[in-house]
Coordinates of C-alpha atoms in Angstrom, one line a residue:
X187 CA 2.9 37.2 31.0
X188 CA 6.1 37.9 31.7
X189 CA 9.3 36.5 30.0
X190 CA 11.0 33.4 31.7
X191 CA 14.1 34.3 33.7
X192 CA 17.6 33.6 31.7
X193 CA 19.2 30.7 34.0
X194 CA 22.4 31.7 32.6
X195 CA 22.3 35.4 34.3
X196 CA 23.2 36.7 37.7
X197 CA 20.9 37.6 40.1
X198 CA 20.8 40.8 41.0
X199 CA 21.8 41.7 45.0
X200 CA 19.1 43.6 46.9
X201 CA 20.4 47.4 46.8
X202 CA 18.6 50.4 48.3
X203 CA 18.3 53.8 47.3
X204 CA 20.3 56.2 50.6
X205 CA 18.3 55.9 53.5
X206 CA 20.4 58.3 55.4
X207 CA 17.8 60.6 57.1
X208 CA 16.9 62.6 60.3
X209 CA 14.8 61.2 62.9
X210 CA 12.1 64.1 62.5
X211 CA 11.9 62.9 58.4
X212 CA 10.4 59.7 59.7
X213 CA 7.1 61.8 61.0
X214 CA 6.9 61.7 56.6
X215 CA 7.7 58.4 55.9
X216 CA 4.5 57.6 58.3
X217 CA 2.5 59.3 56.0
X218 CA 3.9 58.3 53.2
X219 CA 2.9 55.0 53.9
X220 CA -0.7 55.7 55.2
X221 CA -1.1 57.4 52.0
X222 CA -1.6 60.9 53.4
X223 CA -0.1 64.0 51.1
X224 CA 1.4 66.0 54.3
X225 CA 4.5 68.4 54.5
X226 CA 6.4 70.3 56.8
X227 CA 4.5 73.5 57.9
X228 CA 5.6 76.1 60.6
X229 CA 3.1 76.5 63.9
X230 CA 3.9 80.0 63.9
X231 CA 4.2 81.9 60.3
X232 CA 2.1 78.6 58.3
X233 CA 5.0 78.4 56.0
X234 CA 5.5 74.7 54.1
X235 CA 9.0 73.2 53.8
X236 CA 10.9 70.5 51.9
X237 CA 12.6 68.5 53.0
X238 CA 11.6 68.0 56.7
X239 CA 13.5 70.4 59.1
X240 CA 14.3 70.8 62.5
X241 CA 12.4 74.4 62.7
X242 CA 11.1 76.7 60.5
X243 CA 13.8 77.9 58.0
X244 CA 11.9 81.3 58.5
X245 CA 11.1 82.0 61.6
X246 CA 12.9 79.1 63.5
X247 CA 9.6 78.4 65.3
X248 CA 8.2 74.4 65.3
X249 CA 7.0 72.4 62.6
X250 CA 4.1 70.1 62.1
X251 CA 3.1 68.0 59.5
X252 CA -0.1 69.2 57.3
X253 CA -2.1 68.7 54.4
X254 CA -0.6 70.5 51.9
X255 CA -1.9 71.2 47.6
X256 CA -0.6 67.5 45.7
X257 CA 0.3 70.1 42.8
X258 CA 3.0 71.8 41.3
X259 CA 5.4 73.2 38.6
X260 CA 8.3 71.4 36.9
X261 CA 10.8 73.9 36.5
X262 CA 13.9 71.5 35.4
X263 CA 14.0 67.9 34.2
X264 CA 16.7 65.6 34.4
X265 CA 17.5 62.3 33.0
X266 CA 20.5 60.8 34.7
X267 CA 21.9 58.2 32.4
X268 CA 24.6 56.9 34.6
X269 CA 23.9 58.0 38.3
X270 CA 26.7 57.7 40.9
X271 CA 24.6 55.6 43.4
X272 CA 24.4 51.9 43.1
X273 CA 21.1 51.8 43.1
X274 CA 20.0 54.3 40.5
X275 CA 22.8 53.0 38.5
X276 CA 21.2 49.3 38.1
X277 CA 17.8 51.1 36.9
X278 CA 19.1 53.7 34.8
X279 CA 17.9 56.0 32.9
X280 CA 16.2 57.7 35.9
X281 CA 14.5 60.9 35.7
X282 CA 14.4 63.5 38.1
X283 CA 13.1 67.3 38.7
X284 CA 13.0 70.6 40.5
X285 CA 9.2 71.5 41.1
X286 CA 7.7 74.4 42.3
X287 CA 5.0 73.0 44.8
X288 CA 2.1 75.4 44.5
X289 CA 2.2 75.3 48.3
X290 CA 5.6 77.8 48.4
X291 CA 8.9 75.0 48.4
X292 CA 11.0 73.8 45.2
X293 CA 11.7 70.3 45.8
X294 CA 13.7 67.7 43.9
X295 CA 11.5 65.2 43.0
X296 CA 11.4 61.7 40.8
X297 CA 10.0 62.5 37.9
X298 CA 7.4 60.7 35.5
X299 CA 7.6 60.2 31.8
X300 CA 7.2 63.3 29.0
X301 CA 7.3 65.6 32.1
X302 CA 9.0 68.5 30.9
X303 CA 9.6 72.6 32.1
X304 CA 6.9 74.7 32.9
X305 CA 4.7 71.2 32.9
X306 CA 1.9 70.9 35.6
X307 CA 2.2 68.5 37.8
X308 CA 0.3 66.2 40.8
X309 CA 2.6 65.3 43.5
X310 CA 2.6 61.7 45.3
X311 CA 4.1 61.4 48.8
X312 CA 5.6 57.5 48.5
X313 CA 8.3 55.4 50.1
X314 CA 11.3 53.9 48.0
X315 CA 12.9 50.8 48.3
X316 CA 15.0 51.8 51.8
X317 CA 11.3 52.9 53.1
X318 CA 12.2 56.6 53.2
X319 CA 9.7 59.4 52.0
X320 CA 10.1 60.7 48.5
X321 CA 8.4 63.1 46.3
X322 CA 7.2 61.6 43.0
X323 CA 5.7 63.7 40.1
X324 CA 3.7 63.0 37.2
X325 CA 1.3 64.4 35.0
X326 CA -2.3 64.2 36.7
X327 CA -4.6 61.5 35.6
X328 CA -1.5 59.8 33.8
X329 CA -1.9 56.1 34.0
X330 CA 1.9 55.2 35.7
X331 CA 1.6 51.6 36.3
X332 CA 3.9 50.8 33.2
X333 CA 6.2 52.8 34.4
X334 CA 10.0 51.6 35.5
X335 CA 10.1 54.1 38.2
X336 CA 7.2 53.8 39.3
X337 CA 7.4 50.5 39.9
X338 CA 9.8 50.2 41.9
X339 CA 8.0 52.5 44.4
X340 CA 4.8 50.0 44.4
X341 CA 4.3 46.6 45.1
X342 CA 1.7 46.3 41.9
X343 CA 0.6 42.8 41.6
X344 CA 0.3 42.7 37.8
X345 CA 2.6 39.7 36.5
X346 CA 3.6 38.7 40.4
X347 CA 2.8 35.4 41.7
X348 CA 1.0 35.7 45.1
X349 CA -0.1 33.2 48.1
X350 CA -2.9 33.5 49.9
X351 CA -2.5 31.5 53.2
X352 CA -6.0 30.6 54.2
X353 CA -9.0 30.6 51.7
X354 CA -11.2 29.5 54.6
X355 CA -11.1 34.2 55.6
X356 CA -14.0 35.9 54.6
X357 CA -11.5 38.0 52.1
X358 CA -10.1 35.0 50.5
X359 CA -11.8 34.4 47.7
X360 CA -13.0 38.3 46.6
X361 CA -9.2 38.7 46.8
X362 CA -8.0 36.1 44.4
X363 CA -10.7 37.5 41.8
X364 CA -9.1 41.2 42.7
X365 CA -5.2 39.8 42.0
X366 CA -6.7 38.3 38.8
X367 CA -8.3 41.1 37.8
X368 CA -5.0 43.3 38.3
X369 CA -3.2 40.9 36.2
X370 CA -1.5 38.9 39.0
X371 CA 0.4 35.8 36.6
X372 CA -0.6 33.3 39.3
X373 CA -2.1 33.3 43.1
X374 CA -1.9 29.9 45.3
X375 CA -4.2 30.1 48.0
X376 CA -4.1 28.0 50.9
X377 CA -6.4 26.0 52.6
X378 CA -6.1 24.7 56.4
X379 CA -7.6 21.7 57.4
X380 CA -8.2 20.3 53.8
X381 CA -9.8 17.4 55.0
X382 CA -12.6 19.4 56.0
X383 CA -15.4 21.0 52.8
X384 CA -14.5 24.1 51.7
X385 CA -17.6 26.4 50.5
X386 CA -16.2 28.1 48.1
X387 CA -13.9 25.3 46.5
X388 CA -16.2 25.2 43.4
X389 CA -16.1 29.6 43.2
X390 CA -12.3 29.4 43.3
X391 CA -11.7 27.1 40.6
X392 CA -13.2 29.2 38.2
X393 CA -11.0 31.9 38.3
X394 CA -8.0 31.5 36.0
X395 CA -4.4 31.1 37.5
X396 CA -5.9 30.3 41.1
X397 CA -4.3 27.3 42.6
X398 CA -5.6 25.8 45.9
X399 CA -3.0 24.1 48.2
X400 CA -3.1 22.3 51.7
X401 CA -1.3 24.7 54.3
X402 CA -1.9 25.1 58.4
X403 CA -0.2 27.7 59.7
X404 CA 0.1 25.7 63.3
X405 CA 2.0 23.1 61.6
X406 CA 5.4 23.6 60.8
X407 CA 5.7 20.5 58.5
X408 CA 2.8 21.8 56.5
X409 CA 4.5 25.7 56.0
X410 CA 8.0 23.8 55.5
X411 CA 6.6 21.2 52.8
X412 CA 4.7 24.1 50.8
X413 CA 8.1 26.7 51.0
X414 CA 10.5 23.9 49.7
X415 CA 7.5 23.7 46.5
X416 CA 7.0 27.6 46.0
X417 CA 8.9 29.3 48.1
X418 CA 11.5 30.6 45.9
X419 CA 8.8 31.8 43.5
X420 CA 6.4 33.9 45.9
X421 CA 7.0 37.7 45.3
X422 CA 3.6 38.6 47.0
X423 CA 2.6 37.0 50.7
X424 CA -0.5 38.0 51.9
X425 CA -1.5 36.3 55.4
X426 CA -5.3 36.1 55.6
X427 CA -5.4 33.4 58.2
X428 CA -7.2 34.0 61.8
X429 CA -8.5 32.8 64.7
X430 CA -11.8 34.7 66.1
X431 CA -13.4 33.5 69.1
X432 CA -15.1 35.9 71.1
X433 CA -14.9 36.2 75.0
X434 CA -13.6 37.3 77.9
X435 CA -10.7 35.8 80.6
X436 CA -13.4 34.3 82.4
X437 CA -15.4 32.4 79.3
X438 CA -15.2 28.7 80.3
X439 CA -12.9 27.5 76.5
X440 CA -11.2 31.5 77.1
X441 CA -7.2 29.4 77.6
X442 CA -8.3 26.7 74.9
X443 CA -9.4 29.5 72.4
X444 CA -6.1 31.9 73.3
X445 CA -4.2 29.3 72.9
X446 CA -5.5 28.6 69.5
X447 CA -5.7 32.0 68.2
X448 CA -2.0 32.5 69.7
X449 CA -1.1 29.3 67.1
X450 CA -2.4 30.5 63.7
X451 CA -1.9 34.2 64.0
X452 CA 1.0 34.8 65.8
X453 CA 3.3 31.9 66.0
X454 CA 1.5 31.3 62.4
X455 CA 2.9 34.3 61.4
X456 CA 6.5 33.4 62.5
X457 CA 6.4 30.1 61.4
X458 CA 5.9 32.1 57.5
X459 CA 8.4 34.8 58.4
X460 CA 11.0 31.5 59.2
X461 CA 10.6 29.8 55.9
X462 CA 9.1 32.4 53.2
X463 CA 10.9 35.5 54.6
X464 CA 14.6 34.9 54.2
X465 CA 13.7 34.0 50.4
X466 CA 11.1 36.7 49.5
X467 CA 13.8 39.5 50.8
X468 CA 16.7 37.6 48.7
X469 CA 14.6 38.5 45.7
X470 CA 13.9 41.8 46.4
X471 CA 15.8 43.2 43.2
X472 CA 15.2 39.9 40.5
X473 CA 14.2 42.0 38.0
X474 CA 10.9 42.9 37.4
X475 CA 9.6 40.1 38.7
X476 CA 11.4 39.8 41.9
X477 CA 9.7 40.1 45.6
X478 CA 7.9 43.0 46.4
X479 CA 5.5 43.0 49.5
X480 CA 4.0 41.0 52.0
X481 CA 1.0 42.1 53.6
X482 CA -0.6 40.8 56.9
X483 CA -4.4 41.3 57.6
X484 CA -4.8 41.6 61.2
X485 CA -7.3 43.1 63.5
X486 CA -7.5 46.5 64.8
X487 CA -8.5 44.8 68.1
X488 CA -4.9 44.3 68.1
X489 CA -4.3 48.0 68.9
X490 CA -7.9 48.9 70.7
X491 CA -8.0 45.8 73.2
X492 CA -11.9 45.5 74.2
X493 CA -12.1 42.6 76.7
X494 CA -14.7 40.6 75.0
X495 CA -12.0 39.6 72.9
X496 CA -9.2 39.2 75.2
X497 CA -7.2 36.1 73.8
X498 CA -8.3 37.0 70.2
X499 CA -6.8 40.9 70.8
X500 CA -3.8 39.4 72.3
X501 CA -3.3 37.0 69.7
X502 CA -3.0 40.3 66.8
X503 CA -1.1 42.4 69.1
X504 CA 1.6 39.9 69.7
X505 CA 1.2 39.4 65.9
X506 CA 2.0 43.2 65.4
X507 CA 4.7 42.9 67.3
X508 CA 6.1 40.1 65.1
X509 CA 5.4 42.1 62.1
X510 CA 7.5 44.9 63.3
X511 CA 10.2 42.2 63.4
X512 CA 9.7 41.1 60.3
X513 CA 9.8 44.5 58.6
X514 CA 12.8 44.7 59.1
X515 CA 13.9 41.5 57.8
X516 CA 11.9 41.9 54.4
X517 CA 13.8 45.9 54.4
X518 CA 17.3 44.7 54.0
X519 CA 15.9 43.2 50.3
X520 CA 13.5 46.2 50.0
X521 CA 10.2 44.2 50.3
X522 CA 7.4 46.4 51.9
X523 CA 5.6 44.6 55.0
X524 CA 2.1 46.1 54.8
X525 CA 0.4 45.8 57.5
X526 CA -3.9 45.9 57.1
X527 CA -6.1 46.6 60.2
X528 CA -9.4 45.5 59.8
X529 CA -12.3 46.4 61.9
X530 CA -15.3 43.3 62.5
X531 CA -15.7 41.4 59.3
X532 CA -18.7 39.8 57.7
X533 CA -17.8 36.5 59.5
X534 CA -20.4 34.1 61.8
X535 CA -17.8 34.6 64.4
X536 CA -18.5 38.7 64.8
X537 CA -22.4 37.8 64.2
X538 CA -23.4 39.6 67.4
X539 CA -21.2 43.1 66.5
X540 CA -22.3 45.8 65.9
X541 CA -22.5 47.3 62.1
X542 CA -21.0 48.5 60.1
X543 CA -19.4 45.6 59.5
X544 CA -16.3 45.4 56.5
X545 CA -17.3 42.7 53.8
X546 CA -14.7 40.6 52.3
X547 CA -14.7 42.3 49.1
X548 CA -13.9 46.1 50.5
X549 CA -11.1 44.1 52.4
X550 CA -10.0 42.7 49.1
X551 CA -10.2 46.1 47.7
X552 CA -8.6 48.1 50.3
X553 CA -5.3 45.3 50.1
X554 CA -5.1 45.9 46.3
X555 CA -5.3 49.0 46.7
X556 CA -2.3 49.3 49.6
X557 CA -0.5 47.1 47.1
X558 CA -0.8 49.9 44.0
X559 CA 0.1 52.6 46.4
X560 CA 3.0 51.1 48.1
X561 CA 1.8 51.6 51.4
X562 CA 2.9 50.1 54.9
X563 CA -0.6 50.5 57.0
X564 CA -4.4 50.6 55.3
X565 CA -7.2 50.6 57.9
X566 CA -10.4 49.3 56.5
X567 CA -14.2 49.9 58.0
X568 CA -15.9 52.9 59.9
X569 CA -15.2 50.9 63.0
X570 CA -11.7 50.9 62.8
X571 CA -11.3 54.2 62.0
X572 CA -13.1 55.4 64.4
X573 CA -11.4 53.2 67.0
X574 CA -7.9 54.3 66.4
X575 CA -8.9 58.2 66.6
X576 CA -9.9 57.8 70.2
X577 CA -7.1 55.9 70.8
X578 CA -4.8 58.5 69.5
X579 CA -7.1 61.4 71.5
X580 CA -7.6 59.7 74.5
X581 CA -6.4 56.2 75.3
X582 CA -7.6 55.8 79.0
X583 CA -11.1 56.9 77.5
X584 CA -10.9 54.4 75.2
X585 CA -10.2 51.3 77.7
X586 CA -13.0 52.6 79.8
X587 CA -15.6 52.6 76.8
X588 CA -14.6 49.5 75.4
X589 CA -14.6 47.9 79.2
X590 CA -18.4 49.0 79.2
X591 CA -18.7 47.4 75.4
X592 CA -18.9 50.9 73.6
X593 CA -17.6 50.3 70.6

């Protein structure tokens, strides 16, 4: 349990590390937050680089990003006591290195504890606070989650206070056991429609620190009345609420259930981006406690459209597009918007799909996981993996197979 905040002391205002970079660097910073290790590598002599250049520093052929060795060699250590950037400044000390990366490049890199010269090293691929790509080395198998700098490239839910928006998702309730678990202080889960039973009511009152609270996310009285209670305390969002209906344009409730799905996950989505947003990214630097992510678990139907699904696809591509929005909102206080892309879940609603299905608890998983890491995009479930690579290879193929139902 973290200590109580001192009323008497400012609070901090969200800075970010320089975020100054070349358009090509972003092809890294999409890795970085998928959580793939890749670097710079020439087409032509198979030469890696650091940092991202235009061509090869060789041969001046193109680059490419590849999977590169996670290892290296520290070959200087640094602590910077009192950096020049505003940033680093408010978190000094902060250590940083030169590494020799086993896979040719030196590369200045943040630098864990008791790493010192000649020390060997694994190599992390993250995103800081200004959602740029960075090179972060420790000593393999170290346990960094007590560690300062560290933290401040994750969004680890130890000691945060989280909401869940709807407990009524097949995720809901193996996800509050999972923040628990990972030492969350305290996670408020909502629950549309409270009038109506809840199953698992009885499951989520015995997990310590779980709170359940009325909130529909198609009412903006309900989102507005449960902000003005905790909104100024949330430092973890995670949206969990949807809408699947299956069916085509031409099913006879296709408008009514469009319409509805529309509601909770996009404009549901906005109405928590209006009221939660503007205070989660004011608290992105409140000391180790302050605002750190907010994740929303959408469908990967919301990329790969199959028309079975046609208002409930619609509904998580518009909410995407919100998300992009929001993004960069949350950025100018350094809160990560991760986004989670689900393939069919273990839910009546997807009873006549298809397995392999994704349970609630590898959701659950996958989101805590994202969260450790610091990512921006998890995908979660065979299906969805496998969707997205045949959108990427062939997209026309794809519409055609999913117009015949070949998922």
């Amino acid at each position: 349990m973290r200590a109580r905040k001192n009323p008497l002391l400012r609070t901090r205002r969200p800075l970010l590390p320089p975020g100054a970079r070349s358009r090509a660097a972003h092809l890294l910073a999409a890795a970085a937050g998928q959580g793939r290790f890749e670097l710079p590598c020439c087409t032509a002599c198979g030469r890696f680089a650091w940092p991202m250049p235009e061509l090869c520093p060789a041969c001046l052929s193109e680059v490419a990003l590849q999977p590169a060795p996670a290892a290296g060699r520290v070959i200087s250590a640094t602590t910077a006591e009192v950096p020049a950037d505003a940033y680093f400044r408010e978190r000094a000390p902060w250590r940083v290195g030169l590494v020799q990366m086993d896979c040719g490049p030196q590369a200045v890199v943040h630098l864990g504890p008791d790493c010192a010269p000649g020390d060997k090293v694994a190599l992390n691929l993250m995103l800081d606070r200004a959602g740029q790509a960075v090179l972060f080395a420790a000593k393999k198998g170290q346990d960094m989650t007590a560690d300062p700098q560290w933290h401040e490239m994750t969004a680890n839910p130890r000691d945060r206070r989280v909401l869940i928006t709807d407990a009524r998702h097949v995720a809901a309730l193996p996800l509050a056991r999972a923040l628990v678990k990972a030492g969350a202080q305290t996670v408020v889960v909502g629950v549309p429609e409270d009038w109506k039973p809840l199953p698992a009511r009885a499951e989520f009152a015995t997990i310590p620190g779980v709170t359940l609270l009325p909130l529909d996310l198609v009412s903006d009285r309900s989102v507005e009345d449960l902000a003005r209670d905790i909104g100024g305390k949330v430092e973890i969002l995670i949206n969990t609420a949807d809408w699947p209906r299956p069916g085509g344009l031409g099913a006879p409730t296709a408008a009514a259930d469009a319409r509805q799905a529309m509601e909770v996950v996009a404009f549901g989505l906005m109405r928590l981006a209006r009221v939660f947003g503007p205070a989660m990214a004011g608290r992105g630097a409140d000391g180790d406690g302050g605002a750190v992510a907010w994740v929303n678990v959408g469908s990967v139907f919301g990329r790969a459209h199959p028309p079975v699904l046609a208002g409930y696809a619609a509904a998580h591509a518009a909410a995407l597009a919100f998300g992009q929005a929001l993004r960069a909102d949350l950025a100018q206080g350094g809160v990560r918007l991760l986004t989670v892309l689900s393939g069919p879940t273990e839910d009546d609603w997807f009873q006549t799909f298809v397995q392999p299905k994704v349970g609630g608890k590898a959701l659950a998983d996958a989101i805590v996981m994202g969260l450790m890491k610091g990512l921006e995009e998890v995908v979660v479930g065979d299906l969805a993996r496998d969707l997205l690579d045949r959108l990427a290879e062939n997209p026309k193929a794809l519409e055609r197979e999913l117009a015949q139902g070949r998922f």
